[in-house]
CSV table of C-alpha atoms in Angstrom, one decimal:
chain,number,residue,atom,x,y,z
O,1,MET,CA,-9.7,18.4,10.5
O,2,SER,CA,-8.7,17.3,13.8
O,3,ARG,CA,-5.5,14.7,14.5
O,4,LEU,CA,-6.9,12.9,17.5
O,5,VAL,CA,-7.8,9.7,16.7
O,6,GLY,CA,-9.1,7.5,19.7
O,7,SER,CA,-7.9,4.6,20.4
O,8,MET,CA,-5.6,3.4,17.8
O,9,THR,CA,-2.5,2.3,18.3
O,10,ASP,CA,0.6,5.0,17.5
O,11,SER,CA,1.6,2.8,14.7
O,12,GLU,CA,-2.2,3.1,13.5
O,13,GLN,CA,-2.3,6.8,14.2
O,14,VAL,CA,1.2,7.6,12.2
O,15,ARG,CA,0.2,5.3,9.5
O,16,GLN,CA,-3.4,7.9,9.8
O,17,LEU,CA,-0.9,11.2,9.2
O,18,LEU,CA,0.6,9.7,6.2
O,19,GLN,CA,-2.9,9.0,4.2
O,20,ARG,CA,-4.4,12.4,5.6
O,21,PHE,CA,-1.5,13.7,3.9
O,22,ALA,CA,-2.1,12.0,0.6
O,23,ARG,CA,-5.9,13.0,0.8
O,24,ALA,CA,-5.0,16.2,1.6
O,25,ALA,CA,-1.8,16.9,-1.1
O,26,ASP,CA,-4.5,15.8,-3.9
O,27,ALA,CA,-7.0,17.8,-2.8
O,28,ARG,CA,-5.1,20.9,-2.4
O,29,ASP,CA,-6.6,21.4,0.9
O,30,VAL,CA,-3.8,23.7,2.6
O,31,GLU,CA,-5.7,23.9,5.5
O,32,GLY,CA,-5.8,20.2,6.2
O,33,LEU,CA,-1.8,19.9,5.3
O,34,LYS,CA,-1.6,22.5,8.1
O,35,ALA,CA,-3.4,20.2,10.8
O,36,LEU,CA,-0.9,17.2,9.3
O,37,PHE,CA,2.8,19.0,10.2
O,38,HIS,CA,4.1,21.0,13.1
O,39,PRO,CA,4.1,24.8,12.8
O,40,ASP,CA,7.7,24.6,12.8
O,41,ALA,CA,8.3,21.6,10.5
O,42,THR,CA,10.5,21.4,7.4
O,43,VAL,CA,10.8,20.0,4.2
O,44,ASP,CA,14.0,18.9,2.3
O,45,SER,CA,13.0,18.1,-1.7
O,46,LEU,CA,13.7,19.3,-5.1
O,47,ARG,CA,14.0,23.1,-3.9
O,48,GLY,CA,16.8,21.9,-1.1
O,49,LYS,CA,15.1,22.6,3.0
O,50,GLN,CA,12.4,24.1,3.7
O,51,ALA,CA,9.7,26.2,6.2
O,52,PHE,CA,6.5,23.7,6.3
O,53,LEU,CA,4.6,27.7,6.0
O,54,ASP,CA,7.0,28.3,2.3
O,55,TRP,CA,7.0,25.3,1.1
O,56,LEU,CA,2.7,25.0,0.8
O,57,LYS,CA,2.9,28.7,-0.8
O,58,GLY,CA,3.5,26.0,-3.7
O,59,MET,CA,0.8,24.4,-2.8
O,60,GLU,CA,-1.2,26.9,-3.1
O,61,GLY,CA,-1.0,27.9,-6.2
O,62,PRO,CA,-1.6,27.0,-9.7
O,63,ARG,CA,-1.7,23.4,-10.3
O,64,ILE,CA,0.4,22.3,-12.9
O,65,TYR,CA,-1.1,18.6,-13.0
O,66,PRO,CA,-5.2,18.7,-13.1
O,67,THR,CA,-5.1,15.5,-11.1
O,68,SER,CA,-3.0,14.0,-8.8
O,69,MET,CA,-2.6,11.1,-6.7
O,70,HIS,CA,-0.6,9.6,-4.1
O,71,LEU,CA,-0.5,6.0,-3.1
O,72,ILE,CA,2.0,5.9,-0.3
O,73,GLY,CA,2.3,2.6,1.6
O,74,GLU,CA,3.2,1.2,5.4
O,75,PRO,CA,5.6,2.9,7.0
O,76,LEU,CA,8.7,1.2,8.1
O,77,VAL,CA,8.3,2.9,11.8
O,78,HIS,CA,11.1,3.5,14.5
O,79,PHE,CA,9.5,4.6,17.7
O,80,ASP,CA,11.6,6.4,20.4
O,81,GLY,CA,8.7,7.7,23.5
O,82,ASP,CA,7.5,10.6,21.5
O,83,THR,CA,9.1,10.9,18.5
O,84,ALA,CA,8.8,8.4,15.3
O,85,ASP,CA,11.0,7.7,12.1
O,86,LEU,CA,8.7,6.8,9.4
O,87,ASP,CA,9.7,5.5,6.3
O,88,SER,CA,7.7,5.1,3.5
O,89,TYR,CA,7.6,4.1,-0.5
O,90,ALA,CA,4.8,6.5,-2.4
O,91,VAL,CA,3.9,6.3,-6.1
O,92,VAL,CA,2.5,10.1,-7.0
O,93,TYR,CA,0.8,10.3,-10.4
O,94,GLN,CA,0.1,13.4,-11.7
O,95,ILE,CA,-2.2,13.4,-14.5
O,96,GLY,CA,-1.5,15.1,-17.1
O,97,ASP,CA,-4.6,16.5,-19.1
O,98,ARG,CA,-4.9,14.5,-22.2
O,99,ASP,CA,-7.3,17.4,-24.2
O,100,ALA,CA,-4.0,19.7,-24.0
O,101,GLY,CA,-1.5,17.1,-24.8
O,102,GLN,CA,0.0,17.2,-21.5
O,103,GLN,CA,2.2,14.5,-20.7
O,104,ASP,CA,1.2,11.9,-17.5
O,105,LEU,CA,4.5,12.0,-14.8
O,106,THR,CA,4.5,9.0,-12.1
O,107,MET,CA,7.5,9.5,-9.6
O,108,GLY,CA,8.6,7.2,-7.0
O,109,ILE,CA,9.3,8.5,-4.0
O,110,ARG,CA,10.5,7.7,-0.7
O,111,TYR,CA,9.6,9.8,2.1
O,112,LEU,CA,11.7,9.7,5.0
O,113,ASP,CA,9.4,11.6,7.7
O,114,GLN,CA,10.3,12.4,12.0
O,115,ALA,CA,7.2,12.5,13.6
O,116,VAL,CA,5.9,14.0,17.1
O,117,ARG,CA,3.1,13.5,19.8
O,118,ASP,CA,1.8,16.6,21.4
O,119,GLY,CA,-1.2,17.0,23.0
O,120,GLN,CA,-3.2,16.5,19.3
O,121,GLY,CA,-1.7,13.5,18.5
O,122,TRP,CA,0.9,13.0,16.0
O,123,CYS,CA,2.4,15.4,13.5
O,124,ILE,CA,5.2,15.7,11.2
O,125,ARG,CA,8.2,17.5,12.4
O,126,ALA,CA,10.6,17.0,9.7
O,127,ARG,CA,10.6,15.4,6.2
O,128,LYS,CA,12.6,14.6,3.4
O,129,VAL,CA,11.9,13.6,0.2
O,130,ASN,CA,14.0,11.4,-1.9
O,131,ILE,CA,12.8,11.0,-5.2
O,132,LEU,CA,14.0,8.0,-6.7
O,133,TRP,CA,12.7,8.0,-10.2
O,134,THR,CA,10.4,9.5,-12.3
O,135,ARG,CA,8.9,8.9,-15.6
W,1,MET,CA,-14.2,-18.1,3.7
W,2,SER,CA,-15.3,-17.0,7.4
W,3,ARG,CA,-14.8,-13.1,8.5
W,4,LEU,CA,-14.0,-13.9,12.2
W,5,VAL,CA,-10.3,-13.2,12.6
W,6,GLY,CA,-9.5,-13.5,16.3
W,7,SER,CA,-7.9,-11.1,18.4
W,8,MET,CA,-6.6,-8.6,15.9
W,9,THR,CA,-8.2,-4.7,16.0
W,10,ASP,CA,-11.0,-3.0,14.7
W,11,SER,CA,-8.7,-1.2,12.2
W,12,GLU,CA,-7.1,-4.7,11.6
W,13,GLN,CA,-9.9,-6.2,10.7
W,14,VAL,CA,-11.1,-3.2,8.7
W,15,ARG,CA,-8.1,-3.5,6.2
W,16,GLN,CA,-8.3,-6.9,6.4
W,17,LEU,CA,-11.7,-7.2,4.7
W,18,LEU,CA,-10.3,-4.2,2.1
W,19,GLN,CA,-7.4,-6.9,1.5
W,20,ARG,CA,-10.1,-9.6,1.4
W,21,PHE,CA,-11.9,-8.2,-1.5
W,22,ALA,CA,-8.6,-7.7,-3.8
W,23,ARG,CA,-7.9,-10.9,-4.3
W,24,ALA,CA,-11.5,-12.4,-4.4
W,25,ALA,CA,-12.0,-9.5,-7.3
W,26,ASP,CA,-9.5,-10.9,-8.9
W,27,ALA,CA,-9.8,-14.6,-8.4
W,28,ARG,CA,-13.4,-13.3,-9.2
W,29,ASP,CA,-14.6,-14.9,-6.5
W,30,VAL,CA,-18.3,-15.2,-6.1
W,31,GLU,CA,-18.4,-16.4,-2.7
W,32,GLY,CA,-15.8,-14.8,-1.1
W,33,LEU,CA,-17.0,-11.7,-2.2
W,34,LYS,CA,-20.3,-12.9,-0.8
W,35,ALA,CA,-18.7,-12.9,2.6
W,36,LEU,CA,-17.4,-9.5,2.9
W,37,PHE,CA,-20.5,-7.6,1.8
W,38,HIS,CA,-23.5,-7.1,4.0
W,39,PRO,CA,-26.8,-9.1,2.5
W,40,ASP,CA,-28.4,-5.6,1.7
W,41,ALA,CA,-25.2,-4.1,0.6
W,42,THR,CA,-25.2,-1.1,-2.1
W,43,VAL,CA,-22.6,-0.2,-4.6
W,44,ASP,CA,-22.2,3.2,-6.6
W,45,SER,CA,-20.3,3.1,-9.2
W,46,LEU,CA,-19.9,3.5,-13.1
W,47,ARG,CA,-23.6,2.0,-13.8
W,48,GLY,CA,-25.1,4.4,-10.9
W,49,LYS,CA,-26.6,2.8,-7.2
W,50,GLN,CA,-27.1,-0.7,-6.9
W,51,ALA,CA,-27.8,-3.3,-5.1
W,52,PHE,CA,-25.0,-5.7,-4.2
W,53,LEU,CA,-26.3,-8.9,-5.2
W,54,ASP,CA,-27.1,-6.8,-8.5
W,55,TRP,CA,-23.5,-5.3,-9.0
W,56,LEU,CA,-22.4,-9.6,-8.2
W,57,LYS,CA,-24.4,-10.7,-11.6
W,58,GLY,CA,-21.4,-8.4,-13.4
W,59,MET,CA,-18.6,-10.3,-11.4
W,60,GLU,CA,-20.0,-13.8,-12.7
W,61,GLY,CA,-20.3,-13.0,-16.5
W,62,PRO,CA,-16.7,-13.1,-19.3
W,63,ARG,CA,-14.3,-11.5,-17.9
W,64,ILE,CA,-13.3,-8.9,-19.9
W,65,TYR,CA,-9.2,-8.9,-19.3
W,66,PRO,CA,-7.5,-12.2,-18.6
W,67,THR,CA,-5.5,-11.2,-15.2
W,68,SER,CA,-6.4,-7.9,-13.1
W,69,MET,CA,-4.9,-7.0,-10.0
W,70,HIS,CA,-6.1,-4.3,-7.3
W,71,LEU,CA,-3.5,-3.2,-5.0
W,72,ILE,CA,-5.2,-1.3,-2.2
W,73,GLY,CA,-3.7,0.8,0.0
W,74,GLU,CA,-3.8,2.2,3.5
W,75,PRO,CA,-7.4,3.5,4.4
W,76,LEU,CA,-8.2,6.4,6.1
W,77,VAL,CA,-10.1,5.5,9.1
W,78,HIS,CA,-12.7,6.9,11.5
W,79,PHE,CA,-14.9,4.8,13.5
W,80,ASP,CA,-18.3,5.8,15.5
W,81,GLY,CA,-19.3,2.8,17.5
W,82,ASP,CA,-19.9,-0.5,15.6
W,83,THR,CA,-20.1,1.5,12.3
W,84,ALA,CA,-16.7,2.8,10.6
W,85,ASP,CA,-16.3,5.0,7.4
W,86,LEU,CA,-13.5,4.2,5.0
W,87,ASP,CA,-11.2,5.8,2.5
W,88,SER,CA,-8.8,3.5,0.7
W,89,TYR,CA,-6.7,4.4,-2.7
W,90,ALA,CA,-6.5,1.7,-4.9
W,91,VAL,CA,-4.7,1.2,-8.0
W,92,VAL,CA,-6.1,-1.1,-10.0
W,93,TYR,CA,-4.5,-3.4,-12.7
W,94,GLN,CA,-6.8,-4.9,-15.7
W,95,ILE,CA,-4.4,-6.7,-17.7
W,96,GLY,CA,-4.4,-7.6,-21.2
W,97,ASP,CA,-3.6,-10.7,-23.7
W,98,ARG,CA,-1.6,-9.2,-25.7
W,99,ASP,CA,-1.1,-11.8,-28.4
W,100,ALA,CA,-4.8,-11.1,-28.6
W,101,GLY,CA,-3.8,-6.9,-29.5
W,102,GLN,CA,-5.6,-6.4,-26.0
W,103,GLN,CA,-4.4,-3.0,-24.0
W,104,ASP,CA,-3.7,-2.8,-20.6
W,105,LEU,CA,-6.1,-0.9,-18.9
W,106,THR,CA,-5.3,0.8,-15.5
W,107,MET,CA,-7.8,2.4,-13.3
W,108,GLY,CA,-7.4,4.9,-9.8
W,109,ILE,CA,-9.7,4.6,-7.7
W,110,ARG,CA,-11.3,5.9,-4.0
W,111,TYR,CA,-13.2,3.7,-2.0
W,112,LEU,CA,-15.7,5.1,0.4
W,113,ASP,CA,-16.7,2.3,1.8
W,114,GLN,CA,-19.5,2.4,5.3
W,115,ALA,CA,-18.0,-0.6,7.4
W,116,VAL,CA,-21.1,-2.3,10.0
W,117,ARG,CA,-19.8,-4.7,12.7
W,118,ASP,CA,-22.4,-7.4,13.3
W,119,GLY,CA,-22.2,-11.1,14.9
W,120,GLN,CA,-19.4,-12.6,12.2
W,121,GLY,CA,-17.1,-8.7,12.7
W,122,TRP,CA,-17.0,-6.3,10.2
W,123,CYS,CA,-18.1,-5.9,6.6
W,124,ILE,CA,-19.1,-3.3,3.9
W,125,ARG,CA,-22.8,-2.0,4.2
W,126,ALA,CA,-22.3,0.6,1.3
W,127,ARG,CA,-19.9,1.3,-1.0
W,128,LYS,CA,-18.8,4.1,-3.4
W,129,VAL,CA,-16.6,3.5,-6.4
W,130,ASN,CA,-14.8,7.0,-7.7
W,131,ILE,CA,-12.3,6.1,-10.5
W,132,LEU,CA,-9.8,9.3,-10.6
W,133,TRP,CA,-7.9,8.3,-13.4
W,134,THR,CA,-7.6,5.3,-15.9
W,135,ARG,CA,-5.2,5.0,-18.2
M,1,MET,CA,20.0,-4.7,12.4
M,2,SER,CA,17.3,-6.5,14.8
M,3,ARG,CA,14.2,-8.0,14.2
M,4,LEU,CA,12.9,-7.0,17.7
M,5,VAL,CA,10.1,-4.6,17.4
M,6,GLY,CA,9.1,-3.5,20.8
M,7,SER,CA,5.2,-3.2,21.6
M,8,MET,CA,4.2,-3.6,17.7
M,9,THR,CA,0.9,-6.1,18.0
M,10,ASP,CA,1.9,-9.6,15.9
M,11,SER,CA,0.3,-8.0,12.7
M,12,GLU,CA,2.7,-4.4,12.4
M,13,GLN,CA,5.4,-7.0,13.4
M,14,VAL,CA,5.1,-8.4,10.4
M,15,ARG,CA,4.5,-6.2,8.4
M,16,GLN,CA,7.3,-4.7,9.4
M,17,LEU,CA,9.4,-7.9,7.7
M,18,LEU,CA,7.6,-6.9,4.8
M,19,GLN,CA,8.6,-2.9,4.2
M,20,ARG,CA,12.2,-4.1,5.6
M,21,PHE,CA,12.2,-7.0,3.4
M,22,ALA,CA,11.4,-4.4,0.1
M,23,ARG,CA,14.1,-1.8,1.6
M,24,ALA,CA,17.0,-4.3,1.8
M,25,ALA,CA,16.1,-5.8,-1.9
M,26,ASP,CA,16.2,-2.6,-3.4
M,27,ALA,CA,19.1,-1.0,-1.0
M,28,ARG,CA,21.1,-4.7,-2.1
M,29,ASP,CA,22.2,-4.8,1.6
M,30,VAL,CA,22.3,-8.5,2.1
M,31,GLU,CA,23.0,-8.7,6.0
M,32,GLY,CA,20.0,-7.2,5.8
M,33,LEU,CA,18.3,-9.5,4.1
M,34,LYS,CA,19.4,-11.7,6.1
M,35,ALA,CA,18.6,-10.6,8.9
M,36,LEU,CA,14.6,-11.4,7.6
M,37,PHE,CA,14.2,-15.2,6.7
M,38,HIS,CA,15.5,-18.0,8.5
M,39,PRO,CA,18.5,-19.6,8.2
M,40,ASP,CA,16.4,-22.4,6.9
M,41,ALA,CA,14.1,-20.2,5.3
M,42,THR,CA,13.2,-21.5,1.3
M,43,VAL,CA,12.7,-19.1,-1.5
M,44,ASP,CA,9.9,-20.4,-4.1
M,45,SER,CA,10.3,-18.5,-7.7
M,46,LEU,CA,11.0,-18.4,-11.1
M,47,ARG,CA,14.0,-20.7,-10.8
M,48,GLY,CA,12.4,-22.9,-8.5
M,49,LYS,CA,12.1,-24.1,-5.0
M,50,GLN,CA,16.1,-23.0,-3.4
M,51,ALA,CA,17.1,-22.7,-0.2
M,52,PHE,CA,17.6,-18.9,1.0
M,53,LEU,CA,20.9,-18.6,0.8
M,54,ASP,CA,21.2,-19.9,-2.6
M,55,TRP,CA,18.8,-17.6,-3.6
M,56,LEU,CA,20.6,-14.9,-1.8
M,57,LYS,CA,23.3,-15.0,-4.2
M,58,GLY,CA,21.4,-13.5,-6.7
M,59,MET,CA,21.6,-10.5,-4.6
M,60,GLU,CA,25.2,-10.6,-4.4
M,61,GLY,CA,26.0,-10.3,-8.0
M,62,PRO,CA,25.4,-7.4,-10.1
M,63,ARG,CA,22.3,-5.4,-10.3
M,64,ILE,CA,20.7,-6.0,-13.8
M,65,TYR,CA,18.7,-2.5,-13.3
M,66,PRO,CA,20.4,0.3,-11.7
M,67,THR,CA,17.5,1.1,-9.0
M,68,SER,CA,14.5,-0.7,-8.2
M,69,MET,CA,11.7,-0.4,-5.7
M,70,HIS,CA,9.3,-2.8,-4.0
M,71,LEU,CA,6.0,-1.2,-3.2
M,72,ILE,CA,4.1,-3.9,-1.3
M,73,GLY,CA,0.6,-3.9,-0.4
M,74,GLU,CA,-1.1,-4.6,3.4
M,75,PRO,CA,-1.1,-8.5,3.7
M,76,LEU,CA,-4.2,-10.7,4.2
M,77,VAL,CA,-2.6,-12.8,7.3
M,78,HIS,CA,-3.9,-15.5,9.2
M,79,PHE,CA,-2.1,-16.5,12.8
M,80,ASP,CA,-1.8,-19.8,14.2
M,81,GLY,CA,0.2,-19.7,17.8
M,82,ASP,CA,4.1,-18.7,16.4
M,83,THR,CA,3.3,-19.3,12.8
M,84,ALA,CA,1.7,-16.2,10.1
M,85,ASP,CA,0.5,-17.3,6.7
M,86,LEU,CA,0.7,-14.0,4.6
M,87,ASP,CA,-0.6,-12.7,1.2
M,88,SER,CA,1.1,-9.3,0.0
M,89,TYR,CA,0.3,-8.1,-3.2
M,90,ALA,CA,3.5,-5.5,-4.8
M,91,VAL,CA,4.6,-3.8,-8.1
M,92,VAL,CA,8.1,-4.2,-8.4
M,93,TYR,CA,9.5,-0.9,-10.2
M,94,GLN,CA,12.8,-2.5,-11.8
M,95,ILE,CA,13.9,1.0,-13.2
M,96,GLY,CA,16.1,1.0,-16.7
M,97,ASP,CA,19.3,3.2,-17.4
M,98,ARG,CA,17.5,5.3,-20.3
M,99,ASP,CA,20.8,6.9,-21.1
M,100,ALA,CA,21.7,3.4,-21.6
M,101,GLY,CA,18.7,2.3,-24.2
M,102,GLN,CA,17.5,-0.2,-21.2
M,103,GLN,CA,13.4,-0.1,-21.1
M,104,ASP,CA,12.0,-0.1,-17.5
M,105,LEU,CA,10.1,-3.7,-16.3
M,106,THR,CA,7.3,-4.0,-14.4
M,107,MET,CA,6.0,-6.9,-12.1
M,108,GLY,CA,3.0,-7.4,-10.2
M,109,ILE,CA,3.9,-9.6,-8.0
M,110,ARG,CA,2.2,-12.2,-4.9
M,111,TYR,CA,4.6,-13.0,-1.7
M,112,LEU,CA,2.8,-16.1,-0.2
M,113,ASP,CA,4.6,-16.7,2.9
M,114,GLN,CA,4.8,-18.0,5.6
M,115,ALA,CA,6.2,-16.6,8.6
M,116,VAL,CA,7.4,-17.7,12.2
M,117,ARG,CA,8.4,-16.2,15.8
M,118,ASP,CA,11.3,-16.7,17.2
M,119,GLY,CA,13.3,-15.7,19.8
M,120,GLN,CA,14.0,-12.9,18.0
M,121,GLY,CA,10.8,-11.8,16.3
M,122,TRP,CA,9.0,-12.4,12.8
M,123,CYS,CA,10.9,-14.0,10.4
M,124,ILE,CA,10.3,-15.8,7.1
M,125,ARG,CA,10.7,-19.6,6.7
M,126,ALA,CA,9.3,-20.1,3.2
M,127,ARG,CA,8.3,-18.0,0.2
M,128,LYS,CA,6.5,-18.4,-2.6
M,129,VAL,CA,6.7,-15.4,-5.9
M,130,ASN,CA,3.7,-15.2,-7.9
M,131,ILE,CA,4.5,-13.1,-10.9
M,132,LEU,CA,0.8,-12.1,-11.9
M,133,TRP,CA,2.0,-10.3,-15.0
M,134,THR,CA,5.0,-8.2,-16.2
M,135,ARG,CA,5.1,-5.0,-18.7
């Protein structure tokens, strides 16, 4: 999947980046995720700050929940040339296997992303994942 | 309600189309819904692929839930001339009548729409409704 | 926090206004909220129609819920010169203190805003808060 998005404004492009992330994460589409992050990207989440490629290994393992849905809201965006700071609220639904007695997990998340523009468009250079609440 | 939206970009227009759908569906506004779909549109949902006008009859009957809310997220959009493919996550809240003992129903939905542009702006030509989860 | 947002379209600017509201409300950032509303703004909510500055006093008091998250969807927008009508669905999560036995409160809200543009950009001139459902 190319990151090029034709005639969209920069604001539209960075919002599409987040929506692509949501669908690739839910599909466990590792190649799709790779296309959205800078090769040297970092992800700072529950496990602390990791290289993106290390974080990605966690997406290649077996799924804990059979279905997930990342509903990512509109980011607050601040552009500075070829860099953009994105601040996005999301609700992530991890849907359990009820037949197996597995509970659902719902998470309120705030993604703080630094996106950068290169020759192929915008990609995520650094992500901080703040989990605001879980239920 | 006209579909014309003045100086908005195409991206803005197709996103508005989805938001108009949400409000018209929640209000059971049949005329409002008609304004958003192509007269020959199809809707492929739980009942299989239907003509839009047949699907619409289901919206004219009595409500099962007294209140609904279609929270539709930002679509992933791909434009090809006067056609656009939209891929949207939504959480649909069907709020039961508690006094009557009715439970709520919450659905995670992925709408896959083909939108087309005609002289009046963008409208939905074909919709596929994928219900990802229900609770 | 300035309201100036550089090269964004009017649609992008009013959407950013809503997202700024969400984060300022969740942080109880009173100065941040003041920057988003017109000094003569009104808020029509559960307590009836109030001056914004009176409504704001309620945000300065002690929090009932330790954590909140305003997930505000894309507004339906109608521009008329330097005025814009915004119609936004939101789900507001008020997260209780479980250790203290406090329950969560989730609200489905429809914000009807009149935004106006002045020399500093767009701000909210009048807000009507319709609570569609609570759980």
